[in-house]
Every structure is written in C-alpha cells, then in structure tokens.
PDB file of C-alpha atoms in Angstrom:
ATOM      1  CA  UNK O 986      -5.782 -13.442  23.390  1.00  0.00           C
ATOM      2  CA  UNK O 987      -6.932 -12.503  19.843  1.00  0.00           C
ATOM      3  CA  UNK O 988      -4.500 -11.802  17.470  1.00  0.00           C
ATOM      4  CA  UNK O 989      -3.133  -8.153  16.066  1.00  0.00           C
ATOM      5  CA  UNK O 990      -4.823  -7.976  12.557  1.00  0.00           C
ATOM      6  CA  UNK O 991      -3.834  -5.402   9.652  1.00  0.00           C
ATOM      7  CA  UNK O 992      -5.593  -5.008   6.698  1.00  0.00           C
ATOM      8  CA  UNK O 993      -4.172  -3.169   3.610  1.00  0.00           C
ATOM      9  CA  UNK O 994      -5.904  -1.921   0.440  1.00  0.00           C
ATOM     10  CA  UNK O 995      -3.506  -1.469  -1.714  1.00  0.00           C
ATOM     11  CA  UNK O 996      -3.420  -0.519  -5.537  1.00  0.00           C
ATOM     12  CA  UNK O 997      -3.525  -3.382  -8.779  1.00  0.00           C
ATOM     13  CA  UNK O 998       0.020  -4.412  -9.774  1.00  0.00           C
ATOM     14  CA  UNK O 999       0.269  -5.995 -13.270  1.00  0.00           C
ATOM     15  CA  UNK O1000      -2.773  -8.587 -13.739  1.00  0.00           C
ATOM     16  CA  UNK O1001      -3.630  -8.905 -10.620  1.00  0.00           C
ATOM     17  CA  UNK O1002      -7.523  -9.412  -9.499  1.00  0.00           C
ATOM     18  CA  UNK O1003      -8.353  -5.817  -7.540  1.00  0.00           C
ATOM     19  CA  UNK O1004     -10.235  -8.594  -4.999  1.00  0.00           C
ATOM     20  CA  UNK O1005      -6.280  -9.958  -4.300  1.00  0.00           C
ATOM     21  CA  UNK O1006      -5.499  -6.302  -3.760  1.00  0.00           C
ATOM     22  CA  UNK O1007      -7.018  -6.213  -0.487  1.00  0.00           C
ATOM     23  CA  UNK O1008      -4.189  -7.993   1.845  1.00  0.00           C
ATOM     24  CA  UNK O1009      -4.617  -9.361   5.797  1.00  0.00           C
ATOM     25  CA  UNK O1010      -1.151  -9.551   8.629  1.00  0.00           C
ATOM     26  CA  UNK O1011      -1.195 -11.074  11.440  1.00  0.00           C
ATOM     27  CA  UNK O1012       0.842 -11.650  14.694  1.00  0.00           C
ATOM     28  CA  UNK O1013      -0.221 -13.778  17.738  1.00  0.00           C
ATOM     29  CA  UNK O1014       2.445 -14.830  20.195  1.00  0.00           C
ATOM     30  CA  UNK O1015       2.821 -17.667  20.453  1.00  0.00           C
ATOM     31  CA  UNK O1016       1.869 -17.573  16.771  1.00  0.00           C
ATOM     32  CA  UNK O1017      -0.357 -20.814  15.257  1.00  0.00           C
ATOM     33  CA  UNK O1018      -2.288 -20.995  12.278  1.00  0.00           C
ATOM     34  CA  UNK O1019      -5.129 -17.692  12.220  1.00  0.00           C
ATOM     35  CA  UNK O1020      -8.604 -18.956   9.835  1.00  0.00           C
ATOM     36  CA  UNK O1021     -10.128 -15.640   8.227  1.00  0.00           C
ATOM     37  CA  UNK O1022     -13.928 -15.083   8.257  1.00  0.00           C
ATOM     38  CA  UNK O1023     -16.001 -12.482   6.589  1.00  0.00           C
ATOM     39  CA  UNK O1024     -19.617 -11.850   5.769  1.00  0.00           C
ATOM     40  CA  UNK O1025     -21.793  -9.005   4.394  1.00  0.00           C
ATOM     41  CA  UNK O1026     -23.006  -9.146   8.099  1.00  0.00           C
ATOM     42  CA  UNK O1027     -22.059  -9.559  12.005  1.00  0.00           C
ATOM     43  CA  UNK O1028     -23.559 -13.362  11.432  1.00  0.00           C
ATOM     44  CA  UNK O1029     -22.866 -16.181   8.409  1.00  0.00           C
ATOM     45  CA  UNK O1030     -19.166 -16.007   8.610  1.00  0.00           C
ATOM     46  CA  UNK O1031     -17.211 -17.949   5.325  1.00  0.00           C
ATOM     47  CA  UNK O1032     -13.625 -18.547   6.137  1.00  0.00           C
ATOM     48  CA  UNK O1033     -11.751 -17.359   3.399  1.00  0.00           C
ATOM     49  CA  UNK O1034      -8.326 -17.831   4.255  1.00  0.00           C
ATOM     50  CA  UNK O1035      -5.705 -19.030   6.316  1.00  0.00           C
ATOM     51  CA  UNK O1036      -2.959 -17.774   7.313  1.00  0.00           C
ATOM     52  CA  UNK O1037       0.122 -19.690   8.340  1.00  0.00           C
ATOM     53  CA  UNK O1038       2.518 -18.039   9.053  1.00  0.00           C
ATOM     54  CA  UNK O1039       2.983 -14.525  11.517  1.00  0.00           C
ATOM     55  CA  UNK O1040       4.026 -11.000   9.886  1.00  0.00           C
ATOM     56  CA  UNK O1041       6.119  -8.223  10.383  1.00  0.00           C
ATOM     57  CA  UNK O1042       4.801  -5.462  11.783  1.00  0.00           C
ATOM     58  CA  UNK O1043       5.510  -2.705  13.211  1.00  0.00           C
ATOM     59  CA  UNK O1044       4.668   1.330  14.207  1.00  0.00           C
ATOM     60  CA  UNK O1045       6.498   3.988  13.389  1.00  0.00           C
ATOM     61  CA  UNK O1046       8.744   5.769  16.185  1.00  0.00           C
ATOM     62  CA  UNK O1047       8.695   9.318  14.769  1.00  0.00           C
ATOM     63  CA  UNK O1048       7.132  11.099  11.933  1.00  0.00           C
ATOM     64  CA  UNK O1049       7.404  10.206   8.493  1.00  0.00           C
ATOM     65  CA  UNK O1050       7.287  13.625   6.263  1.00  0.00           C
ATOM     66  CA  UNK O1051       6.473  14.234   2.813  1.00  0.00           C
ATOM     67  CA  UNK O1052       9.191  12.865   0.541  1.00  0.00           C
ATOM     68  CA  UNK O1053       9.882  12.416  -3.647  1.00  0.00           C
ATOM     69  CA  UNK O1054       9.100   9.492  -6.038  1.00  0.00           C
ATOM     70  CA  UNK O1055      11.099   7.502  -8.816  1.00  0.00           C
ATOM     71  CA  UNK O1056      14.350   8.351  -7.087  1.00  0.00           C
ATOM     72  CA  UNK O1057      16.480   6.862  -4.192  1.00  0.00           C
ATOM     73  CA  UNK O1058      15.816   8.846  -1.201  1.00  0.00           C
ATOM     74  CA  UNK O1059      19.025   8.635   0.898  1.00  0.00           C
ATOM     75  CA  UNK O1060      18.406  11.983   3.309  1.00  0.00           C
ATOM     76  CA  UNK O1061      15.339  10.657   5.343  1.00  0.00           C
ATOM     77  CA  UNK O1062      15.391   7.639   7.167  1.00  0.00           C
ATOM     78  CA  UNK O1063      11.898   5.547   9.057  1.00  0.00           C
ATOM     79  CA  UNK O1064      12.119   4.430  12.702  1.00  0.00           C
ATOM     80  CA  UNK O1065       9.867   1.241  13.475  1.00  0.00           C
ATOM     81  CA  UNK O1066       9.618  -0.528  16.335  1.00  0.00           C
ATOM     82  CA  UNK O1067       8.454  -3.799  15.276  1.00  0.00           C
ATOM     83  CA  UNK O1068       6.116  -6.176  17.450  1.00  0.00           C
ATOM     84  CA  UNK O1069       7.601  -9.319  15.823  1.00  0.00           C
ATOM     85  CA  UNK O1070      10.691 -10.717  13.788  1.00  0.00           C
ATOM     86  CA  UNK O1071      13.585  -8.854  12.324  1.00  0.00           C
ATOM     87  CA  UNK O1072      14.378  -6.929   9.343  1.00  0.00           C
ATOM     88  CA  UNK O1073      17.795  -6.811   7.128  1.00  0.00           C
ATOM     89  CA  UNK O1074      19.717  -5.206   4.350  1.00  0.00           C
ATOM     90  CA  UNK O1075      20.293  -6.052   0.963  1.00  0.00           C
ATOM     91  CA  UNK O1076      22.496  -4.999  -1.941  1.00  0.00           C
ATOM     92  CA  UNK O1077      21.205  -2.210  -5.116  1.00  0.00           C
ATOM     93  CA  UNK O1078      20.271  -5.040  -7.023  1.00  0.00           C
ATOM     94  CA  UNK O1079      18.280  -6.905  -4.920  1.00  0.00           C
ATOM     95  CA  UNK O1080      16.384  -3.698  -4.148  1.00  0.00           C
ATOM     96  CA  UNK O1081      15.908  -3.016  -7.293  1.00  0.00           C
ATOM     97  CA  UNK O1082      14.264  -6.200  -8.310  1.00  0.00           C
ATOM     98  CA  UNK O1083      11.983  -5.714  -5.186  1.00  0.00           C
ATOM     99  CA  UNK O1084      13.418  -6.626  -1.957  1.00  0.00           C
ATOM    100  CA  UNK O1085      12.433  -4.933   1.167  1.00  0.00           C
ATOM    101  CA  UNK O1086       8.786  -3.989  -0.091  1.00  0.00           C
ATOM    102  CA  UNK O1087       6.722  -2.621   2.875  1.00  0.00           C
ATOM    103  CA  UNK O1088       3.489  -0.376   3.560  1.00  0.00           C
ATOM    104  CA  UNK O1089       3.045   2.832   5.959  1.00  0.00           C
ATOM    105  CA  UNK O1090      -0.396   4.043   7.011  1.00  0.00           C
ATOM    106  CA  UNK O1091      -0.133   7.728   6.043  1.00  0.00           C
ATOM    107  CA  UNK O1092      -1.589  10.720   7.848  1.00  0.00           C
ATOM    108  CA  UNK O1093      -4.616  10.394   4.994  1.00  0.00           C
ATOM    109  CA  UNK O1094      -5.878   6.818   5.952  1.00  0.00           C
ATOM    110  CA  UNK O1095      -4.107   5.317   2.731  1.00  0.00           C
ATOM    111  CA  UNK O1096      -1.317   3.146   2.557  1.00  0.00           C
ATOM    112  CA  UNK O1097       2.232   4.081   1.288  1.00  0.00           C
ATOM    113  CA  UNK O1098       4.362   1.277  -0.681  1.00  0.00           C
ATOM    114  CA  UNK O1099       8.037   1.756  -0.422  1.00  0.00           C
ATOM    115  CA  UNK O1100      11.087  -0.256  -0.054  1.00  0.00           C
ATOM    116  CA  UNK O1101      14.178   0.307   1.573  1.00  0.00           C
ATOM    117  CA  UNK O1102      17.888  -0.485   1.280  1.00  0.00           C
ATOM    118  CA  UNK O1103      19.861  -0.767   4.455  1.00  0.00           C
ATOM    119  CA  UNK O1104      18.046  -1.736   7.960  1.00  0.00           C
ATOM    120  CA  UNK O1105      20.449  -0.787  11.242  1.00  0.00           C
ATOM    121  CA  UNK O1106      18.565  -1.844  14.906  1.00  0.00           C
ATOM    122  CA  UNK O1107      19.210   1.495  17.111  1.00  0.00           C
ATOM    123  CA  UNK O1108      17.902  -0.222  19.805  1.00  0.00           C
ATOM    124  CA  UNK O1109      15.590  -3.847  20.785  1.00  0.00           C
ATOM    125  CA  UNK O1110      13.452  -4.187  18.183  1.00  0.00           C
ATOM    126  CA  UNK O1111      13.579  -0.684  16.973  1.00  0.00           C
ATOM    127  CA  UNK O1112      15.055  -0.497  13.181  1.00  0.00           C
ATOM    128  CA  UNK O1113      16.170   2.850  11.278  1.00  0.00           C
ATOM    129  CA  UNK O1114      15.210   2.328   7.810  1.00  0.00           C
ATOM    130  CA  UNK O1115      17.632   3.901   4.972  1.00  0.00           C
ATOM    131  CA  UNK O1116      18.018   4.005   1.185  1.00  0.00           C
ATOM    132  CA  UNK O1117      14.522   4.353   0.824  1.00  0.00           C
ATOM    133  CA  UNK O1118      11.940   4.314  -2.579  1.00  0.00           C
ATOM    134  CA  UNK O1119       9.358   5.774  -1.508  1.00  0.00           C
ATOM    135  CA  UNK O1120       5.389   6.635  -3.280  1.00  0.00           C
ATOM    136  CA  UNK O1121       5.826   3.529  -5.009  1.00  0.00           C
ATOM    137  CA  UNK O1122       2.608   1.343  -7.237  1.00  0.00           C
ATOM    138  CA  UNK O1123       1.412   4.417  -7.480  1.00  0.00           C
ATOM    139  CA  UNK O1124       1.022   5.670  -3.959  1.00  0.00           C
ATOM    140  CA  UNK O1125       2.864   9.107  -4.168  1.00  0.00           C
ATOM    141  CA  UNK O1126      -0.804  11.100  -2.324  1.00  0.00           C
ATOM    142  CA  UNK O1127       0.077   8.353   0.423  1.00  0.00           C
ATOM    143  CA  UNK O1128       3.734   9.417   0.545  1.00  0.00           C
ATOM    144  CA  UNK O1129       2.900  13.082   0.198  1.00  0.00           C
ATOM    145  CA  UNK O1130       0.334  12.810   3.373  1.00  0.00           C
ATOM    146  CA  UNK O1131       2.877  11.832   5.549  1.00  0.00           C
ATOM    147  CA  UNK O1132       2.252   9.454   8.315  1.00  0.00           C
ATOM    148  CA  UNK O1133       2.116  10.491  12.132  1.00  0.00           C
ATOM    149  CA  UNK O1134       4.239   8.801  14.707  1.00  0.00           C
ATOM    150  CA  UNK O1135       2.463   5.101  15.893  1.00  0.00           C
ATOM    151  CA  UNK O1136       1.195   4.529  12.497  1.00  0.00           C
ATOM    152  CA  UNK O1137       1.144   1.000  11.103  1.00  0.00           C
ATOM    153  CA  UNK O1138       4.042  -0.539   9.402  1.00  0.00           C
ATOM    154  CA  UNK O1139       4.127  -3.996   7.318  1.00  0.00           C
ATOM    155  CA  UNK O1140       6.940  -5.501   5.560  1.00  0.00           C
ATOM    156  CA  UNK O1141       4.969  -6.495   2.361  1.00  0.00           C
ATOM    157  CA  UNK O1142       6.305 -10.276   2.294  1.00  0.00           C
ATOM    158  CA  UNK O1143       4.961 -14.010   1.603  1.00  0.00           C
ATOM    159  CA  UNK O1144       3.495 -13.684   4.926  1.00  0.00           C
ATOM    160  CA  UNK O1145       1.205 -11.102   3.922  1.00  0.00           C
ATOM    161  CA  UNK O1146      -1.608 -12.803   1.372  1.00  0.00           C
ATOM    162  CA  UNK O1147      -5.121 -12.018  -0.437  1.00  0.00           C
ATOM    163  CA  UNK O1148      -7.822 -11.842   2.793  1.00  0.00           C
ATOM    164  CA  UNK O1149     -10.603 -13.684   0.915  1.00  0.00           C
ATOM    165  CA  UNK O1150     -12.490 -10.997  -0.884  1.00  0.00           C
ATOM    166  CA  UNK O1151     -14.969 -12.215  -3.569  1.00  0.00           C
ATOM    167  CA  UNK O1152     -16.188 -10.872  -6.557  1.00  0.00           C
ATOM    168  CA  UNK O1153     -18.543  -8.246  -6.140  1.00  0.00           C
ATOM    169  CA  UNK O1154     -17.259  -7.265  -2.737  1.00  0.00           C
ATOM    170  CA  UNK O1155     -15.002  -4.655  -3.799  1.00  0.00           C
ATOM    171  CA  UNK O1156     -16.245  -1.381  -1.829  1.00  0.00           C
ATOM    172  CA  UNK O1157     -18.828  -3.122   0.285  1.00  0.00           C
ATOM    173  CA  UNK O1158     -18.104  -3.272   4.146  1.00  0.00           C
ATOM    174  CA  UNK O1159     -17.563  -6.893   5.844  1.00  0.00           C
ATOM    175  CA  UNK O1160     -17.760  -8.026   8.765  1.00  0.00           C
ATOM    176  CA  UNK O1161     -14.119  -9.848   9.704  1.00  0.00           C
ATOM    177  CA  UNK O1162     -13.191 -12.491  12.139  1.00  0.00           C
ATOM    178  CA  UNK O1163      -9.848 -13.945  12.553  1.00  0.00           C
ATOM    179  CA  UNK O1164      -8.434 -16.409  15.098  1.00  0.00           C
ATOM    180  CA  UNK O1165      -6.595 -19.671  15.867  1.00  0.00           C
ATOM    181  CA  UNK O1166      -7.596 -22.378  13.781  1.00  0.00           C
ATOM    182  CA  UNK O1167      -9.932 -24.817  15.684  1.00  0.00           C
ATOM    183  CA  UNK O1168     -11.509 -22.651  18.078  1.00  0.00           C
ATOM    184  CA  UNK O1169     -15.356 -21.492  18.476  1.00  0.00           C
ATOM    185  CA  UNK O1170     -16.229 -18.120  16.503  1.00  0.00           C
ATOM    186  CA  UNK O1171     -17.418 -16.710  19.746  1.00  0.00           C
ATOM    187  CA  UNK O1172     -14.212 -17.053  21.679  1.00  0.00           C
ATOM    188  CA  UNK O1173     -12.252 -14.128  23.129  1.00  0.00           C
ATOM    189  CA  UNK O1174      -9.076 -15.090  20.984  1.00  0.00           C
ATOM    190  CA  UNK O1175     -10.876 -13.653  17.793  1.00  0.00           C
ATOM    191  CA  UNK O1176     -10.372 -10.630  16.188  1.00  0.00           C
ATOM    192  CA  UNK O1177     -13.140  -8.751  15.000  1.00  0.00           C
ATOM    193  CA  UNK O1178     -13.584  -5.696  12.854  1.00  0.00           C
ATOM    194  CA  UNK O1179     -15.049  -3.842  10.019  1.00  0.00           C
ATOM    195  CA  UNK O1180     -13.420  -3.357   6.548  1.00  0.00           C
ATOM    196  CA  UNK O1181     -13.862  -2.330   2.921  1.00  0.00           C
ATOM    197  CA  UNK O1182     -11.282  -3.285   0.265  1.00  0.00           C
ATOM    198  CA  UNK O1183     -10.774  -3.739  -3.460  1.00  0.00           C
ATOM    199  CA  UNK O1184     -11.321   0.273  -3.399  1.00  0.00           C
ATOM    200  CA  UNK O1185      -7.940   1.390  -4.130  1.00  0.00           C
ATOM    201  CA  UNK O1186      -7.117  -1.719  -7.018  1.00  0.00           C
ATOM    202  CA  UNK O1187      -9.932   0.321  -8.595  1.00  0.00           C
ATOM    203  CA  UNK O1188      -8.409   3.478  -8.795  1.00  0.00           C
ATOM    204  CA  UNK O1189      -6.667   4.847 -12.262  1.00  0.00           C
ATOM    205  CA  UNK O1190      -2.932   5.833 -11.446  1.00  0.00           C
ATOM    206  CA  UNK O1191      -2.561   9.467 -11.836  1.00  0.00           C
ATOM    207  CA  UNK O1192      -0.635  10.859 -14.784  1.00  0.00           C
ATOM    208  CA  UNK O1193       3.088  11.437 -14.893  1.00  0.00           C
ATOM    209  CA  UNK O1194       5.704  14.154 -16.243  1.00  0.00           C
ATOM    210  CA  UNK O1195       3.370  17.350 -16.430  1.00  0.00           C
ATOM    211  CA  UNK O1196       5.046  19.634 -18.556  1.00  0.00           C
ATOM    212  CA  UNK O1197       3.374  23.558 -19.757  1.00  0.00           C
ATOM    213  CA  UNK O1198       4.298  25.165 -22.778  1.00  0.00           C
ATOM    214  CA  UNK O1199       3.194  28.832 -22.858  1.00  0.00           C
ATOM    215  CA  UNK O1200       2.628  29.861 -26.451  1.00  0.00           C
ATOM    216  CA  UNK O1201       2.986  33.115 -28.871  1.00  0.00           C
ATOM    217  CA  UNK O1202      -1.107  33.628 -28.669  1.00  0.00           C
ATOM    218  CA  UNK O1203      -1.077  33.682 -24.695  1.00  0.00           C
ATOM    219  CA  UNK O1204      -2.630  30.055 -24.399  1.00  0.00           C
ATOM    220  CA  UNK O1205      -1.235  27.130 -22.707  1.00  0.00           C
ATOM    221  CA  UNK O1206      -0.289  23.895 -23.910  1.00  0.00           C
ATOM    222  CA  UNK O1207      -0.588  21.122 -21.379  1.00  0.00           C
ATOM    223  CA  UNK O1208       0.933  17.389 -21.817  1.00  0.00           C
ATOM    224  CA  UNK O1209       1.491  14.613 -19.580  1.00  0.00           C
ATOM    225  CA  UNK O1210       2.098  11.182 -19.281  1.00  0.00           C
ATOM    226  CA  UNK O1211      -0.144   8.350 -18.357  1.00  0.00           C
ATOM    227  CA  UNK O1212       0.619   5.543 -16.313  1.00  0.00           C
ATOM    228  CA  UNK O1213      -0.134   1.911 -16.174  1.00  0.00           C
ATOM    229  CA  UNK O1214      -0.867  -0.564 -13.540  1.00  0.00           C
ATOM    230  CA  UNK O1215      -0.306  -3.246 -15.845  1.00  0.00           C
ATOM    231  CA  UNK O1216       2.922  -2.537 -17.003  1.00  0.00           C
ATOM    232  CA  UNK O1217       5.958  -4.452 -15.675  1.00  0.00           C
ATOM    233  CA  UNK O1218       9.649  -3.624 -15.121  1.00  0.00           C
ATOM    234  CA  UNK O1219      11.147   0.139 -14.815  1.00  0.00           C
ATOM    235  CA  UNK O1220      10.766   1.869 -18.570  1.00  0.00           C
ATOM    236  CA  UNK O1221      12.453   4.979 -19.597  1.00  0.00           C
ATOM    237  CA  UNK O1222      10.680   4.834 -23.399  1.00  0.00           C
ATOM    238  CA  UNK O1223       7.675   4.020 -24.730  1.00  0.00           C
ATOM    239  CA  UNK O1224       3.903   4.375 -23.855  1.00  0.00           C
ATOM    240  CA  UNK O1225       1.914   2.569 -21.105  1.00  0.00           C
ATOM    241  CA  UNK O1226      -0.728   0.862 -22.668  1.00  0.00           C
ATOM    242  CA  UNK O1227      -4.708   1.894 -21.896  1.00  0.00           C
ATOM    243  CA  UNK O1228      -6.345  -0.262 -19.339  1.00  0.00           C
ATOM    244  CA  UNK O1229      -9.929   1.222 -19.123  1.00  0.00           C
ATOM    245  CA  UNK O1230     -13.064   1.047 -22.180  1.00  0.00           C
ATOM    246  CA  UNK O1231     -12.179   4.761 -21.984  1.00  0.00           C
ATOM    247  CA  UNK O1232      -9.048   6.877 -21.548  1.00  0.00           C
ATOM    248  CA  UNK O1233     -10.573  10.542 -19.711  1.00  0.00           C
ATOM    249  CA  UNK O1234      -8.551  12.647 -17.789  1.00  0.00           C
ATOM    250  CA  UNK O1235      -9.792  15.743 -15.512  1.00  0.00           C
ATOM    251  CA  UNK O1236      -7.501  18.722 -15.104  1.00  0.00           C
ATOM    252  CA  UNK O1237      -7.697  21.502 -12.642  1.00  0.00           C
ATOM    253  CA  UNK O1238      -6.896  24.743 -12.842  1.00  0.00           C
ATOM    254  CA  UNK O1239      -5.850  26.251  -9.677  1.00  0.00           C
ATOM    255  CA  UNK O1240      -5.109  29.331  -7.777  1.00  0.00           C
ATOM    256  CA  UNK O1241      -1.545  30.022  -5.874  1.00  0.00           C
ATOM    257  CA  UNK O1242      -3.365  29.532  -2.856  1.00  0.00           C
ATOM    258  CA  UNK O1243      -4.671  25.968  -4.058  1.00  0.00           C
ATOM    259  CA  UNK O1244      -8.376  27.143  -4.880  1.00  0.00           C
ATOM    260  CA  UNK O1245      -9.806  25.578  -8.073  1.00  0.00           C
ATOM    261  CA  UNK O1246     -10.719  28.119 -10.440  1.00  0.00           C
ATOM    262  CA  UNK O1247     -11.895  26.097 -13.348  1.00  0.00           C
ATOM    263  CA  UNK O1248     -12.059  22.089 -14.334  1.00  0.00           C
ATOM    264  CA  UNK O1249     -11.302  21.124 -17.566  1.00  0.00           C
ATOM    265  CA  UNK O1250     -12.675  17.125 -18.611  1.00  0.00           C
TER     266      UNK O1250
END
C-alpha cells in the first residue's frame, strides 16, 4: 500500500534556507526506501528526495491544552500512540542541548515544536510524554491553540529531512508523490497530496517580554523585546540581532473582551 506521509512547515532556525524549512515523514511497513516527487502540477513530477529511512510518528491519545513557554513544564504530560518505533528518556543535559525534539499539529493547523524529558509506555505503543518544553522556535500561537485528540505527532529526528522545495516555491501549492523507490508513478503504493511550504520559515518571530509603564501625564509607555531566528544557544543578555531590510512592528490595542480598538504601526 502507499505509505503514511507527513509534511511539516515549520519556522527558520539559525541560517537555515526557509525552502529546508518545509520537512517530509514517512512510515511504510515493511519500510524500503520512499523517492519524493513534486510539481507545480498533477503531471511533470521531479523527484526531489529520498528518503531512507522510516519515522516516528504518532497521534495524540487525548487533548493537548494550552500550556507556557521558556520554562520546563512538569504538570502536563502528552499521550501518543505511535504507528512505528519507540521513544526514550534522557537526562537535563541532553534535553537541554536538544534531545527529544518533536512537532504536534495544533487545533490551528500549525505545528508546535517541543521537546520532552522522560518517555514511560502506559500501554503497546502508547507513550506518556513528561518534562516537557513546550512553544519552542518560536511556535508559542501553535502551543497556545492546543491540539485535539488524533492529531499528528513527529519526533523531529535524522529521519525527518528537507522534502525538495526549490527556490521560488515557498507559498505556492505542489502537487506531491511519494512511494517505494523503483516503482511506476501511477501505482497504488504512492502517496499523493497537495501542499504549500516555506510559509512559516517566512514569518518574523513575534516579540518577547512586553512590559507597560503607565506615566505621570496618563500615557503609556510600551517596550518589548525582539527575537531572532538566527540566533543560537539560550541568552539571558544582550540583543538579537535584525534579520529583515527593515525592523517594523504592529501593536494592537485591545478591548477586555479581545476587540481591537486601535492599531498602532
């Protein structure tokens, strides 16, 4: 049969290309070697990429709500069932320089980037995730969605690469085929779908550490924090640098009830 495909758009880490941004899983039992095509249209497929070895993925057994960013997380916990492979725990450090990276499909059709600590299977192939980091490369809206119960999960290995897009294909829709290596285009065992990526890589981080200061005259005095995709490592001081010919912000001004009342550029 065809394979189970994922795609991910995720957002640019460090120098990254925003076309290597837009990531392909796969699983096929029993698993052999998947070629990826794509083209602008259902005909004139390019194989891009191949990949060689099967992912880890996964749904989500229950819920995941809402949670908090740039701290350890140890009072909610994720239950996947996974369709393939195992997953395990590692130590603070380990986590800390990266281990355990995975994505969720939230509840708003993004993807949230977390990692988590310690890994305990409940049950055959279902795994209760703990010690989590959660809204991470800049995916807290993701992690504030939420994601609904049956929603993708992928451990964010080396088994999960670049899908092939080009330059100038960021935010244009392609038409993707992916199957054994070897076999006719037209056969049963491929996988085909519709997807647009490099969107996300595109998109400026949002600020950080909002902070209001009312004053003596009755104004307000607004500051924040940017943030960069480019820089590396966990910083405490100093400022991220500007990635973009300009640096523009857009704040809005909003009622209790969440209305906008005024937008300031």
């Amino acid at each position: 049969g065809a394979p189970h495909v994922v795609t991910l758009d995720l957002p640019r880490t460090g120098d990254t290309p925003v076309e290597e941004r837009f990531l392909i899983a796969a699983r096929l039992e029993p698993w052999r070697p998947l070629a990826v095509f794509a083209s602008p249209e259902e005909t004139g497929l390019e194989q891009r990429t191949t990949l060689t070895r099967q992912s880890t993925i996964g749904t989500l057994r229950a819920s995941l709500v809402a949670g908090f960013e740039g701290r350890r997380d140890f009072g909610r916990a994720i239950e996947v069932e996974l369709l393939h492979g195992a997953l395990e725990s590692v130590s603070d450090a380990q986590l800390l320089h990266g281990a355990n990276l995975a994505a969720v499909r939230a509840a708003n059709g993004e993807w949230e980037v977390l990692q988590f600590q310690n890994a305990l299977e409940s049950e055959p192939s279902v795994w209760r995730l703990t010690g989590l980091l959660r809204g991470e490369a800049g995916t807290a809206a993701a992690m504030r969605a939420g994601a609904e119960a049956g929603a993708s999960f992928v451990l964010l290995d080396g088994t999960v690469v670049p899908a092939g897009l080009r330059t100038g294909e960021t935010g244009i829709a392609l038409s993707w085929s992916v199957g054994p290596t070897g076999f006719l285009l037209a056969g049963s065992n491929h996988a085909r779908f519709e997807a647009v990526g490099g969107v996300r890589a595109r998109r400026p981080l949002p600020p950080v550490h909002m902070v209001a200061r009312p004053q003596d005259d009755g104004s307000l005095v607004i500051e924040w924090q940017r943030r960069s995709q480019r820089a590396s490592g966990r910083k405490i001081n100093g400022t991220a640098p500007v990635e973009d010919m300009a640096e523009a912000y857009r704040l809005n001004i909003c009622a209790p009830d969440g209305a906008v009342v005024r937008t300031i550029e």
